[in-house]
């Protein structure tokens, strides 16, 4: 993955987070803060932090969840917290209501978040997002009401593959939920991988446009690398971006790795009868899996 995405940053970029609260909103059962944090020298990441009020009033600790947003170049990460925006995208708000501490960072080069990737030393927006997410976990782990060491990542579309990519490099993520986030690069848009090669994704992938079989990694290996952790994939039957049949092939290959761990049940694939969406019934089943895998708030 690093051949195409560029190298994962190391300790040299792990500067103090210097969290700043820009706005705070009372959202009934939780507090919603618009914050920013330093993911590395010269770069601040805008994010929403949603904190169940119960955690602020007791000594309980709850799991933390990275809520990674889909492509939205207008409101960006706000789509996962704002119930007035596009339906079926507010999983950060829903998980906060459920008792989780939710962090929703911005994705690079969308909406108001425009880091200079080249000046920061990145070869892809994908790796910058991965590093921002890893530092987001550092932020969650620093909070007194967050249970350390066992986190989840959830996302739709862009957020779906962002969650999976990040979890490969970050073992603190013990559960991944990806909606409409992937199929094999060989199958994507019938072999036209240009959608993966913009600056905010992986420009180096363009070199493989006419030799897809030589791409040095694919989602078969990526999902297999998540084993034995929980991986919930939603692949709708009518998704115009990703083919559900390809997702089944990816899962069949990765399941062999899960089988080695005796954890086949931790790799779940669902096929809702809809388009490129994250329907309510699928989200609720995914939340139930997170509840069982991570546990709810406890003292």
PDB file of C-alpha atoms in Angstrom:
ATOM      1  CA  UNK A   1       0.000   0.000   0.000  1.00  0.00           C
ATOM      2  CA  UNK A   2       2.828   2.380   0.814  1.00  0.00           C
ATOM      3  CA  UNK A   3       4.271   1.875  -2.692  1.00  0.00           C
ATOM      4  CA  UNK A   4       1.220   3.693  -4.017  1.00  0.00           C
ATOM      5  CA  UNK A   5       0.100   5.846  -1.068  1.00  0.00           C
ATOM      6  CA  UNK A   6       3.542   6.932   0.058  1.00  0.00           C
ATOM      7  CA  UNK A   7       5.146   6.115   3.422  1.00  0.00           C
ATOM      8  CA  UNK A   8       3.216   6.233   6.668  1.00  0.00           C
ATOM      9  CA  UNK A   9       4.574   9.114   8.789  1.00  0.00           C
ATOM     10  CA  UNK A  10       6.551   8.257  11.888  1.00  0.00           C
ATOM     11  CA  UNK A  11       7.257   9.771  15.320  1.00  0.00           C
ATOM     12  CA  UNK A  12       8.693  12.924  13.751  1.00  0.00           C
ATOM     13  CA  UNK A  13       5.150  14.080  12.941  1.00  0.00           C
ATOM     14  CA  UNK A  14       3.580  13.215  16.315  1.00  0.00           C
ATOM     15  CA  UNK A  15       3.514  16.736  17.692  1.00  0.00           C
ATOM     16  CA  UNK A  16       1.265  17.927  20.566  1.00  0.00           C
ATOM     17  CA  UNK A  17      -2.386  17.819  19.470  1.00  0.00           C
ATOM     18  CA  UNK A  18      -3.139  21.337  20.748  1.00  0.00           C
ATOM     19  CA  UNK A  19      -6.920  20.793  20.583  1.00  0.00           C
ATOM     20  CA  UNK A  20      -8.985  23.960  20.152  1.00  0.00           C
ATOM     21  CA  UNK A  21     -12.765  24.151  20.605  1.00  0.00           C
ATOM     22  CA  UNK A  22     -14.226  26.509  18.002  1.00  0.00           C
ATOM     23  CA  UNK A  23     -17.953  26.014  18.697  1.00  0.00           C
ATOM     24  CA  UNK A  24     -20.105  24.022  21.100  1.00  0.00           C
ATOM     25  CA  UNK A  25     -23.717  22.926  20.653  1.00  0.00           C
ATOM     26  CA  UNK A  26     -26.129  21.277  23.093  1.00  0.00           C
ATOM     27  CA  UNK A  27     -27.595  18.346  21.133  1.00  0.00           C
ATOM     28  CA  UNK A  28     -29.908  16.980  23.837  1.00  0.00           C
ATOM     29  CA  UNK A  29     -28.242  13.716  24.868  1.00  0.00           C
ATOM     30  CA  UNK A  30     -24.743  14.774  23.785  1.00  0.00           C
ATOM     31  CA  UNK A  31     -22.511  17.811  23.375  1.00  0.00           C
ATOM     32  CA  UNK A  32     -21.314  18.579  19.859  1.00  0.00           C
ATOM     33  CA  UNK A  33     -18.034  20.464  19.562  1.00  0.00           C
ATOM     34  CA  UNK A  34     -16.433  21.809  16.420  1.00  0.00           C
ATOM     35  CA  UNK A  35     -12.735  21.448  17.155  1.00  0.00           C
ATOM     36  CA  UNK A  36      -9.390  21.422  15.423  1.00  0.00           C
ATOM     37  CA  UNK A  37      -6.248  19.482  16.283  1.00  0.00           C
ATOM     38  CA  UNK A  38      -2.658  19.451  15.088  1.00  0.00           C
ATOM     39  CA  UNK A  39      -2.035  16.182  13.293  1.00  0.00           C
ATOM     40  CA  UNK A  40       1.541  17.225  12.457  1.00  0.00           C
ATOM     41  CA  UNK A  41       3.674  20.366  12.367  1.00  0.00           C
ATOM     42  CA  UNK A  42       2.050  22.825   9.974  1.00  0.00           C
ATOM     43  CA  UNK A  43      -1.335  21.109   9.702  1.00  0.00           C
ATOM     44  CA  UNK A  44      -4.539  21.474  11.743  1.00  0.00           C
ATOM     45  CA  UNK A  45      -7.478  19.156  11.130  1.00  0.00           C
ATOM     46  CA  UNK A  46     -11.068  20.414  11.572  1.00  0.00           C
ATOM     47  CA  UNK A  47     -13.262  17.819  13.283  1.00  0.00           C
ATOM     48  CA  UNK A  48     -16.509  17.338  15.158  1.00  0.00           C
ATOM     49  CA  UNK A  49     -16.313  15.752  18.595  1.00  0.00           C
ATOM     50  CA  UNK A  50     -19.584  14.376  19.982  1.00  0.00           C
ATOM     51  CA  UNK A  51     -19.624  13.543  23.698  1.00  0.00           C
ATOM     52  CA  UNK A  52     -22.587  11.849  25.416  1.00  0.00           C
ATOM     53  CA  UNK A  53     -23.577  14.034  28.386  1.00  0.00           C
ATOM     54  CA  UNK A  54     -23.748  11.008  30.662  1.00  0.00           C
ATOM     55  CA  UNK A  55     -19.983  10.601  30.352  1.00  0.00           C
ATOM     56  CA  UNK A  56     -19.419  14.180  31.484  1.00  0.00           C
ATOM     57  CA  UNK A  57     -21.559  13.626  34.570  1.00  0.00           C
ATOM     58  CA  UNK A  58     -20.217  10.234  35.711  1.00  0.00           C
ATOM     59  CA  UNK A  59     -17.007   8.216  35.804  1.00  0.00           C
ATOM     60  CA  UNK A  60     -18.139   5.999  32.961  1.00  0.00           C
ATOM     61  CA  UNK A  61     -15.968   5.369  29.909  1.00  0.00           C
ATOM     62  CA  UNK A  62     -17.298   4.642  26.423  1.00  0.00           C
ATOM     63  CA  UNK A  63     -15.795   3.350  23.172  1.00  0.00           C
ATOM     64  CA  UNK A  64     -14.523   5.921  20.703  1.00  0.00           C
ATOM     65  CA  UNK A  65     -15.488   5.825  17.035  1.00  0.00           C
ATOM     66  CA  UNK A  66     -13.933   7.518  14.024  1.00  0.00           C
ATOM     67  CA  UNK A  67     -16.885   8.630  11.876  1.00  0.00           C
ATOM     68  CA  UNK A  68     -15.396   9.232   8.432  1.00  0.00           C
ATOM     69  CA  UNK A  69     -17.498  11.209   6.012  1.00  0.00           C
ATOM     70  CA  UNK A  70     -18.444  10.530   2.382  1.00  0.00           C
ATOM     71  CA  UNK A  71     -17.438  12.802  -0.475  1.00  0.00           C
ATOM     72  CA  UNK A  72     -18.933  16.234   0.109  1.00  0.00           C
ATOM     73  CA  UNK A  73     -17.157  19.312  -1.171  1.00  0.00           C
ATOM     74  CA  UNK A  74     -19.668  21.734   0.360  1.00  0.00           C
ATOM     75  CA  UNK A  75     -20.106  20.852   4.038  1.00  0.00           C
ATOM     76  CA  UNK A  76     -17.512  18.067   4.269  1.00  0.00           C
ATOM     77  CA  UNK A  77     -17.488  16.354   7.648  1.00  0.00           C
ATOM     78  CA  UNK A  78     -20.625  18.163   8.807  1.00  0.00           C
ATOM     79  CA  UNK A  79     -22.686  15.690   6.772  1.00  0.00           C
ATOM     80  CA  UNK A  80     -22.239  12.999   9.462  1.00  0.00           C
ATOM     81  CA  UNK A  81     -23.523  15.212  12.287  1.00  0.00           C
ATOM     82  CA  UNK A  82     -26.169  17.409  10.616  1.00  0.00           C
ATOM     83  CA  UNK A  83     -29.594  15.776  10.488  1.00  0.00           C
ATOM     84  CA  UNK A  84     -30.779  18.381   7.971  1.00  0.00           C
ATOM     85  CA  UNK A  85     -28.226  17.317   5.372  1.00  0.00           C
ATOM     86  CA  UNK A  86     -28.452  14.245   3.130  1.00  0.00           C
ATOM     87  CA  UNK A  87     -30.453  11.374   4.699  1.00  0.00           C
ATOM     88  CA  UNK A  88     -28.706   8.220   5.940  1.00  0.00           C
ATOM     89  CA  UNK A  89     -25.374   9.942   6.529  1.00  0.00           C
ATOM     90  CA  UNK A  90     -25.663  11.095  10.178  1.00  0.00           C
ATOM     91  CA  UNK A  91     -23.933   8.105  11.748  1.00  0.00           C
ATOM     92  CA  UNK A  92     -21.795  10.272  14.060  1.00  0.00           C
ATOM     93  CA  UNK A  93     -24.910  11.799  15.625  1.00  0.00           C
ATOM     94  CA  UNK A  94     -26.611   8.402  15.882  1.00  0.00           C
ATOM     95  CA  UNK A  95     -23.622   6.760  17.538  1.00  0.00           C
ATOM     96  CA  UNK A  96     -23.294   9.611  20.035  1.00  0.00           C
ATOM     97  CA  UNK A  97     -26.958   9.125  20.932  1.00  0.00           C
ATOM     98  CA  UNK A  98     -26.139   5.454  21.409  1.00  0.00           C
ATOM     99  CA  UNK A  99     -23.443   6.311  23.954  1.00  0.00           C
ATOM    100  CA  UNK A 100     -20.257   6.367  21.863  1.00  0.00           C
ATOM    101  CA  UNK A 101     -17.748   9.206  21.730  1.00  0.00           C
ATOM    102  CA  UNK A 102     -17.664  10.115  18.046  1.00  0.00           C
ATOM    103  CA  UNK A 103     -14.891  11.976  16.241  1.00  0.00           C
ATOM    104  CA  UNK A 104     -15.542  13.120  12.666  1.00  0.00           C
ATOM    105  CA  UNK A 105     -12.407  14.622  11.085  1.00  0.00           C
ATOM    106  CA  UNK A 106     -12.359  16.374   7.714  1.00  0.00           C
ATOM    107  CA  UNK A 107     -10.932  14.621   4.672  1.00  0.00           C
ATOM    108  CA  UNK A 108      -8.078  16.428   2.902  1.00  0.00           C
ATOM    109  CA  UNK A 109      -8.946  18.635  -0.090  1.00  0.00           C
ATOM    110  CA  UNK A 110     -12.691  18.640   0.532  1.00  0.00           C
ATOM    111  CA  UNK A 111     -14.826  21.610   1.639  1.00  0.00           C
ATOM    112  CA  UNK A 112     -12.829  23.970   3.879  1.00  0.00           C
ATOM    113  CA  UNK A 113      -9.919  21.610   4.631  1.00  0.00           C
ATOM    114  CA  UNK A 114      -7.166  22.267   2.087  1.00  0.00           C
ATOM    115  CA  UNK A 115      -3.761  21.137   3.381  1.00  0.00           C
ATOM    116  CA  UNK A 116      -0.766  21.533   1.058  1.00  0.00           C
ATOM    117  CA  UNK A 117       0.048  17.856   0.586  1.00  0.00           C
ATOM    118  CA  UNK A 118       3.321  18.387  -1.259  1.00  0.00           C
ATOM    119  CA  UNK A 119       4.631  20.910   1.269  1.00  0.00           C
ATOM    120  CA  UNK A 120       3.767  18.448   4.052  1.00  0.00           C
ATOM    121  CA  UNK A 121       5.626  15.650   2.248  1.00  0.00           C
ATOM    122  CA  UNK A 122       2.713  13.446   1.141  1.00  0.00           C
ATOM    123  CA  UNK A 123       2.452  11.436  -2.056  1.00  0.00           C
ATOM    124  CA  UNK A 124      -1.316  10.992  -1.731  1.00  0.00           C
ATOM    125  CA  UNK A 125      -4.356  12.440  -0.038  1.00  0.00           C
ATOM    126  CA  UNK A 126      -5.120   8.897   1.075  1.00  0.00           C
ATOM    127  CA  UNK A 127      -2.039   8.719   3.306  1.00  0.00           C
ATOM    128  CA  UNK A 128      -2.639  12.206   4.682  1.00  0.00           C
ATOM    129  CA  UNK A 129      -6.165  11.087   5.653  1.00  0.00           C
ATOM    130  CA  UNK A 130      -4.799   7.931   7.285  1.00  0.00           C
ATOM    131  CA  UNK A 131      -2.352   9.970   9.366  1.00  0.00           C
ATOM    132  CA  UNK A 132      -5.014  12.516  10.348  1.00  0.00           C
ATOM    133  CA  UNK A 133      -7.218   9.605  11.461  1.00  0.00           C
ATOM    134  CA  UNK A 134      -4.422   7.995  13.477  1.00  0.00           C
ATOM    135  CA  UNK A 135      -3.866  11.301  15.279  1.00  0.00           C
ATOM    136  CA  UNK A 136      -7.624  11.447  15.793  1.00  0.00           C
ATOM    137  CA  UNK A 137      -7.317   8.180  17.708  1.00  0.00           C
ATOM    138  CA  UNK A 138      -4.539   9.751  19.780  1.00  0.00           C
ATOM    139  CA  UNK A 139      -6.996  12.543  20.587  1.00  0.00           C
ATOM    140  CA  UNK A 140      -9.756  10.119  21.570  1.00  0.00           C
ATOM    141  CA  UNK A 141      -7.331   8.124  23.696  1.00  0.00           C
ATOM    142  CA  UNK A 142      -6.370  11.276  25.595  1.00  0.00           C
ATOM    143  CA  UNK A 143      -9.949  11.920  26.764  1.00  0.00           C
ATOM    144  CA  UNK A 144     -10.738  10.720  30.303  1.00  0.00           C
ATOM    145  CA  UNK A 145     -14.174   9.371  29.340  1.00  0.00           C
ATOM    146  CA  UNK A 146     -12.955   7.235  26.413  1.00  0.00           C
ATOM    147  CA  UNK A 147     -12.024   3.596  26.832  1.00  0.00           C
ATOM    148  CA  UNK A 148      -8.461   3.151  25.606  1.00  0.00           C
ATOM    149  CA  UNK A 149      -7.176   0.723  23.021  1.00  0.00           C
ATOM    150  CA  UNK A 150     -10.414  -0.485  21.379  1.00  0.00           C
ATOM    151  CA  UNK A 151     -11.877   1.820  18.776  1.00  0.00           C
ATOM    152  CA  UNK A 152     -14.099   1.534  15.729  1.00  0.00           C
ATOM    153  CA  UNK A 153     -14.125   3.273  12.356  1.00  0.00           C
ATOM    154  CA  UNK A 154     -17.260   3.736  10.275  1.00  0.00           C
ATOM    155  CA  UNK A 155     -17.870   5.432   6.964  1.00  0.00           C
ATOM    156  CA  UNK A 156     -19.916   5.587   3.787  1.00  0.00           C
ATOM    157  CA  UNK A 157     -18.390   5.757   0.285  1.00  0.00           C
ATOM    158  CA  UNK A 158     -15.170   7.791   0.688  1.00  0.00           C
ATOM    159  CA  UNK A 159     -15.530   7.218   4.422  1.00  0.00           C
ATOM    160  CA  UNK A 160     -15.975   3.503   3.752  1.00  0.00           C
ATOM    161  CA  UNK A 161     -12.595   2.967   2.149  1.00  0.00           C
ATOM    162  CA  UNK A 162     -10.974   5.598   4.384  1.00  0.00           C
ATOM    163  CA  UNK A 163     -12.047   3.456   7.367  1.00  0.00           C
ATOM    164  CA  UNK A 164     -10.632   0.270   5.867  1.00  0.00           C
ATOM    165  CA  UNK A 165      -7.350   1.872   4.777  1.00  0.00           C
ATOM    166  CA  UNK A 166      -6.804   3.422   8.200  1.00  0.00           C
ATOM    167  CA  UNK A 167      -7.509   0.182  10.052  1.00  0.00           C
ATOM    168  CA  UNK A 168      -4.790  -1.647   8.097  1.00  0.00           C
ATOM    169  CA  UNK A 169      -2.201   0.724   9.612  1.00  0.00           C
ATOM    170  CA  UNK A 170      -3.844   1.154  13.016  1.00  0.00           C
ATOM    171  CA  UNK A 171      -4.491  -1.895  15.195  1.00  0.00           C
ATOM    172  CA  UNK A 172      -6.251   0.162  17.860  1.00  0.00           C
ATOM    173  CA  UNK A 173      -9.219   0.027  15.479  1.00  0.00           C
ATOM    174  CA  UNK A 174     -10.923  -3.215  16.474  1.00  0.00           C
ATOM    175  CA  UNK A 175     -14.054  -2.884  14.332  1.00  0.00           C
ATOM    176  CA  UNK A 176     -14.672  -1.449  10.864  1.00  0.00           C
ATOM    177  CA  UNK A 177     -17.980  -0.629   9.184  1.00  0.00           C
ATOM    178  CA  UNK A 178     -17.719   0.230   5.489  1.00  0.00           C
ATOM    179  CA  UNK A 179     -20.787   1.164   3.426  1.00  0.00           C
ATOM    180  CA  UNK A 180     -20.392   1.415  -0.361  1.00  0.00           C
ATOM    181  CA  UNK A 181     -16.665   1.728   0.191  1.00  0.00           C
ATOM    182  CA  UNK A 182     -14.965  -0.737  -2.097  1.00  0.00           C
ATOM    183  CA  UNK A 183     -14.752  -3.343  -4.773  1.00  0.00           C
ATOM    184  CA  UNK A 184     -11.695  -4.738  -6.517  1.00  0.00           C
ATOM    185  CA  UNK A 185      -9.679  -2.108  -8.378  1.00  0.00           C
ATOM    186  CA  UNK A 186      -9.835  -4.483 -11.362  1.00  0.00           C
ATOM    187  CA  UNK A 187     -13.629  -4.304 -11.320  1.00  0.00           C
ATOM    188  CA  UNK A 188     -14.071  -0.637 -10.451  1.00  0.00           C
ATOM    189  CA  UNK A 189     -15.944   1.163 -13.255  1.00  0.00           C
ATOM    190  CA  UNK A 190     -15.191  -1.811 -15.536  1.00  0.00           C
ATOM    191  CA  UNK A 191     -11.470  -1.291 -15.188  1.00  0.00           C
ATOM    192  CA  UNK A 192     -11.304   2.505 -15.413  1.00  0.00           C
ATOM    193  CA  UNK A 193      -9.387   3.353 -12.240  1.00  0.00           C
ATOM    194  CA  UNK A 194      -9.029   7.088 -12.910  1.00  0.00           C
ATOM    195  CA  UNK A 195     -11.507   7.813 -10.101  1.00  0.00           C
ATOM    196  CA  UNK A 196      -8.894   6.541  -7.647  1.00  0.00           C
ATOM    197  CA  UNK A 197      -6.032   8.675  -8.993  1.00  0.00           C
ATOM    198  CA  UNK A 198      -6.800  12.306  -8.145  1.00  0.00           C
ATOM    199  CA  UNK A 199      -4.583  14.239  -5.735  1.00  0.00           C
ATOM    200  CA  UNK A 200      -6.907  13.515  -2.816  1.00  0.00           C
ATOM    201  CA  UNK A 201      -6.640   9.784  -3.543  1.00  0.00           C
ATOM    202  CA  UNK A 202      -3.590   8.006  -5.010  1.00  0.00           C
ATOM    203  CA  UNK A 203      -1.996   9.657  -8.061  1.00  0.00           C
ATOM    204  CA  UNK A 204       0.606   6.877  -8.406  1.00  0.00           C
ATOM    205  CA  UNK A 205      -2.176   4.385  -9.157  1.00  0.00           C
ATOM    206  CA  UNK A 206      -2.623   5.994 -12.580  1.00  0.00           C
ATOM    207  CA  UNK A 207       0.561   4.288 -13.774  1.00  0.00           C
ATOM    208  CA  UNK A 208      -1.356   0.971 -13.579  1.00  0.00           C
ATOM    209  CA  UNK A 209      -4.289   2.122 -15.698  1.00  0.00           C
ATOM    210  CA  UNK A 210      -3.407  -0.257 -18.539  1.00  0.00           C
ATOM    211  CA  UNK A 211      -1.974  -3.048 -16.374  1.00  0.00           C
ATOM    212  CA  UNK A 212      -4.478  -3.590 -13.602  1.00  0.00           C
ATOM    213  CA  UNK A 213      -3.129  -7.054 -12.777  1.00  0.00           C
ATOM    214  CA  UNK A 214       0.130  -5.438 -11.654  1.00  0.00           C
ATOM    215  CA  UNK A 215      -1.385  -3.174  -8.987  1.00  0.00           C
ATOM    216  CA  UNK A 216       0.640  -4.176  -5.894  1.00  0.00           C
ATOM    217  CA  UNK A 217      -2.393  -4.545  -3.594  1.00  0.00           C
ATOM    218  CA  UNK A 218      -6.151  -4.845  -3.783  1.00  0.00           C
ATOM    219  CA  UNK A 219      -9.051  -4.994  -1.358  1.00  0.00           C
ATOM    220  CA  UNK A 220      -8.735  -8.774  -1.070  1.00  0.00           C
ATOM    221  CA  UNK A 221      -5.462  -8.295   0.811  1.00  0.00           C
ATOM    222  CA  UNK A 222      -6.630  -5.132   2.574  1.00  0.00           C
ATOM    223  CA  UNK A 223      -9.721  -6.767   4.087  1.00  0.00           C
ATOM    224  CA  UNK A 224      -7.689  -9.889   4.857  1.00  0.00           C
ATOM    225  CA  UNK A 225      -5.247  -7.695   6.773  1.00  0.00           C
ATOM    226  CA  UNK A 226      -8.089  -6.676   9.101  1.00  0.00           C
ATOM    227  CA  UNK A 227      -8.510 -10.238  10.394  1.00  0.00           C
ATOM    228  CA  UNK A 228      -9.520 -11.240  13.003  1.00  0.00           C
ATOM    229  CA  UNK A 229     -11.148  -7.877  13.756  1.00  0.00           C
ATOM    230  CA  UNK A 230     -14.803  -7.144  13.061  1.00  0.00           C
ATOM    231  CA  UNK A 231     -15.361  -6.025   9.461  1.00  0.00           C
ATOM    232  CA  UNK A 232     -18.914  -5.168   8.370  1.00  0.00           C
ATOM    233  CA  UNK A 233     -19.268  -4.467   4.636  1.00  0.00           C
ATOM    234  CA  UNK A 234     -22.495  -3.121   3.146  1.00  0.00           C
ATOM    235  CA  UNK A 235     -22.577  -3.578  -0.634  1.00  0.00           C
ATOM    236  CA  UNK A 236     -25.949  -2.541  -2.107  1.00  0.00           C
ATOM    237  CA  UNK A 237     -27.324  -4.454  -5.073  1.00  0.00           C
ATOM    238  CA  UNK A 238     -27.739  -1.294  -7.155  1.00  0.00           C
ATOM    239  CA  UNK A 239     -24.646   0.678  -6.180  1.00  0.00           C
ATOM    240  CA  UNK A 240     -23.461   2.637  -9.227  1.00  0.00           C
ATOM    241  CA  UNK A 241     -19.925   3.021  -7.816  1.00  0.00           C
ATOM    242  CA  UNK A 242     -18.995  -0.441  -6.564  1.00  0.00           C
ATOM    243  CA  UNK A 243     -20.146  -3.865  -7.750  1.00  0.00           C
ATOM    244  CA  UNK A 244     -21.601  -6.097  -5.056  1.00  0.00           C
ATOM    245  CA  UNK A 245     -20.422  -9.251  -6.887  1.00  0.00           C
ATOM    246  CA  UNK A 246     -16.851  -7.958  -6.677  1.00  0.00           C
ATOM    247  CA  UNK A 247     -17.298  -7.314  -2.950  1.00  0.00           C
ATOM    248  CA  UNK A 248     -18.343 -10.952  -2.547  1.00  0.00           C
ATOM    249  CA  UNK A 249     -15.155 -12.080  -4.277  1.00  0.00           C
ATOM    250  CA  UNK A 250     -13.074  -9.776  -2.077  1.00  0.00           C
ATOM    251  CA  UNK A 251     -14.773 -11.186   1.024  1.00  0.00           C
ATOM    252  CA  UNK A 252     -14.384 -14.798  -0.127  1.00  0.00           C
ATOM    253  CA  UNK A 253     -10.641 -14.275  -0.483  1.00  0.00           C
ATOM    254  CA  UNK A 254     -10.287 -12.419   2.835  1.00  0.00           C
ATOM    255  CA  UNK A 255     -12.443 -14.975   4.633  1.00  0.00           C
ATOM    256  CA  UNK A 256      -9.643 -17.528   4.235  1.00  0.00           C
ATOM    257  CA  UNK A 257      -7.522 -15.351   6.537  1.00  0.00           C
ATOM    258  CA  UNK A 258     -10.378 -14.968   9.026  1.00  0.00           C
ATOM    259  CA  UNK A 259     -10.728 -18.750   8.963  1.00  0.00           C
ATOM    260  CA  UNK A 260      -7.104 -19.129  10.082  1.00  0.00           C
ATOM    261  CA  UNK A 261      -8.034 -17.196  13.221  1.00  0.00           C
ATOM    262  CA  UNK A 262     -11.269 -19.107  13.720  1.00  0.00           C
ATOM    263  CA  UNK A 263     -13.145 -15.799  13.353  1.00  0.00           C
ATOM    264  CA  UNK A 264     -15.114 -16.173  10.119  1.00  0.00           C
ATOM    265  CA  UNK A 265     -18.173 -14.690  11.829  1.00  0.00           C
ATOM    266  CA  UNK A 266     -16.310 -11.379  12.225  1.00  0.00           C
ATOM    267  CA  UNK A 267     -16.400 -10.756   8.458  1.00  0.00           C
ATOM    268  CA  UNK A 268     -19.939  -9.736   7.527  1.00  0.00           C
ATOM    269  CA  UNK A 269     -21.262  -8.753   4.099  1.00  0.00           C
ATOM    270  CA  UNK A 270     -24.758  -7.385   3.528  1.00  0.00           C
ATOM    271  CA  UNK A 271     -26.500  -6.528   0.250  1.00  0.00           C
ATOM    272  CA  UNK A 272     -29.331  -4.040   0.803  1.00  0.00           C
ATOM    273  CA  UNK A 273     -31.670  -3.565  -2.154  1.00  0.00           C
ATOM    274  CA  UNK A 274     -30.827   0.083  -2.868  1.00  0.00           C
ATOM    275  CA  UNK A 275     -28.384   2.306  -4.699  1.00  0.00           C
ATOM    276  CA  UNK A 276     -25.300   4.090  -3.363  1.00  0.00           C
ATOM    277  CA  UNK A 277     -26.754   4.534   0.109  1.00  0.00           C
ATOM    278  CA  UNK A 278     -26.436   3.512   3.758  1.00  0.00           C
ATOM    279  CA  UNK A 279     -30.038   2.623   4.676  1.00  0.00           C
ATOM    280  CA  UNK A 280     -31.296   2.826   8.228  1.00  0.00           C
ATOM    281  CA  UNK A 281     -31.850  -0.902   8.734  1.00  0.00           C
ATOM    282  CA  UNK A 282     -28.266  -1.679   7.716  1.00  0.00           C
ATOM    283  CA  UNK A 283     -26.846   1.067   9.947  1.00  0.00           C
ATOM    284  CA  UNK A 284     -28.818  -0.271  12.906  1.00  0.00           C
ATOM    285  CA  UNK A 285     -27.469  -3.789  12.368  1.00  0.00           C
ATOM    286  CA  UNK A 286     -23.957  -2.409  12.103  1.00  0.00           C
ATOM    287  CA  UNK A 287     -24.425  -0.481  15.370  1.00  0.00           C
ATOM    288  CA  UNK A 288     -25.619  -3.657  17.079  1.00  0.00           C
ATOM    289  CA  UNK A 289     -22.458  -5.431  15.931  1.00  0.00           C
ATOM    290  CA  UNK A 290     -20.356  -2.590  17.357  1.00  0.00           C
ATOM    291  CA  UNK A 291     -22.252  -2.827  20.660  1.00  0.00           C
ATOM    292  CA  UNK A 292     -21.480  -6.524  20.952  1.00  0.00           C
ATOM    293  CA  UNK A 293     -17.892  -6.236  19.811  1.00  0.00           C
ATOM    294  CA  UNK A 294     -16.797  -3.148  21.759  1.00  0.00           C
ATOM    295  CA  UNK A 295     -19.274  -3.034  24.617  1.00  0.00           C
ATOM    296  CA  UNK A 296     -21.304  -0.027  25.669  1.00  0.00           C
ATOM    297  CA  UNK A 297     -20.353   2.637  28.210  1.00  0.00           C
ATOM    298  CA  UNK A 298     -19.183   1.337  31.598  1.00  0.00           C
ATOM    299  CA  UNK A 299     -17.646   2.696  34.764  1.00  0.00           C
TER     300      UNK A 299
END
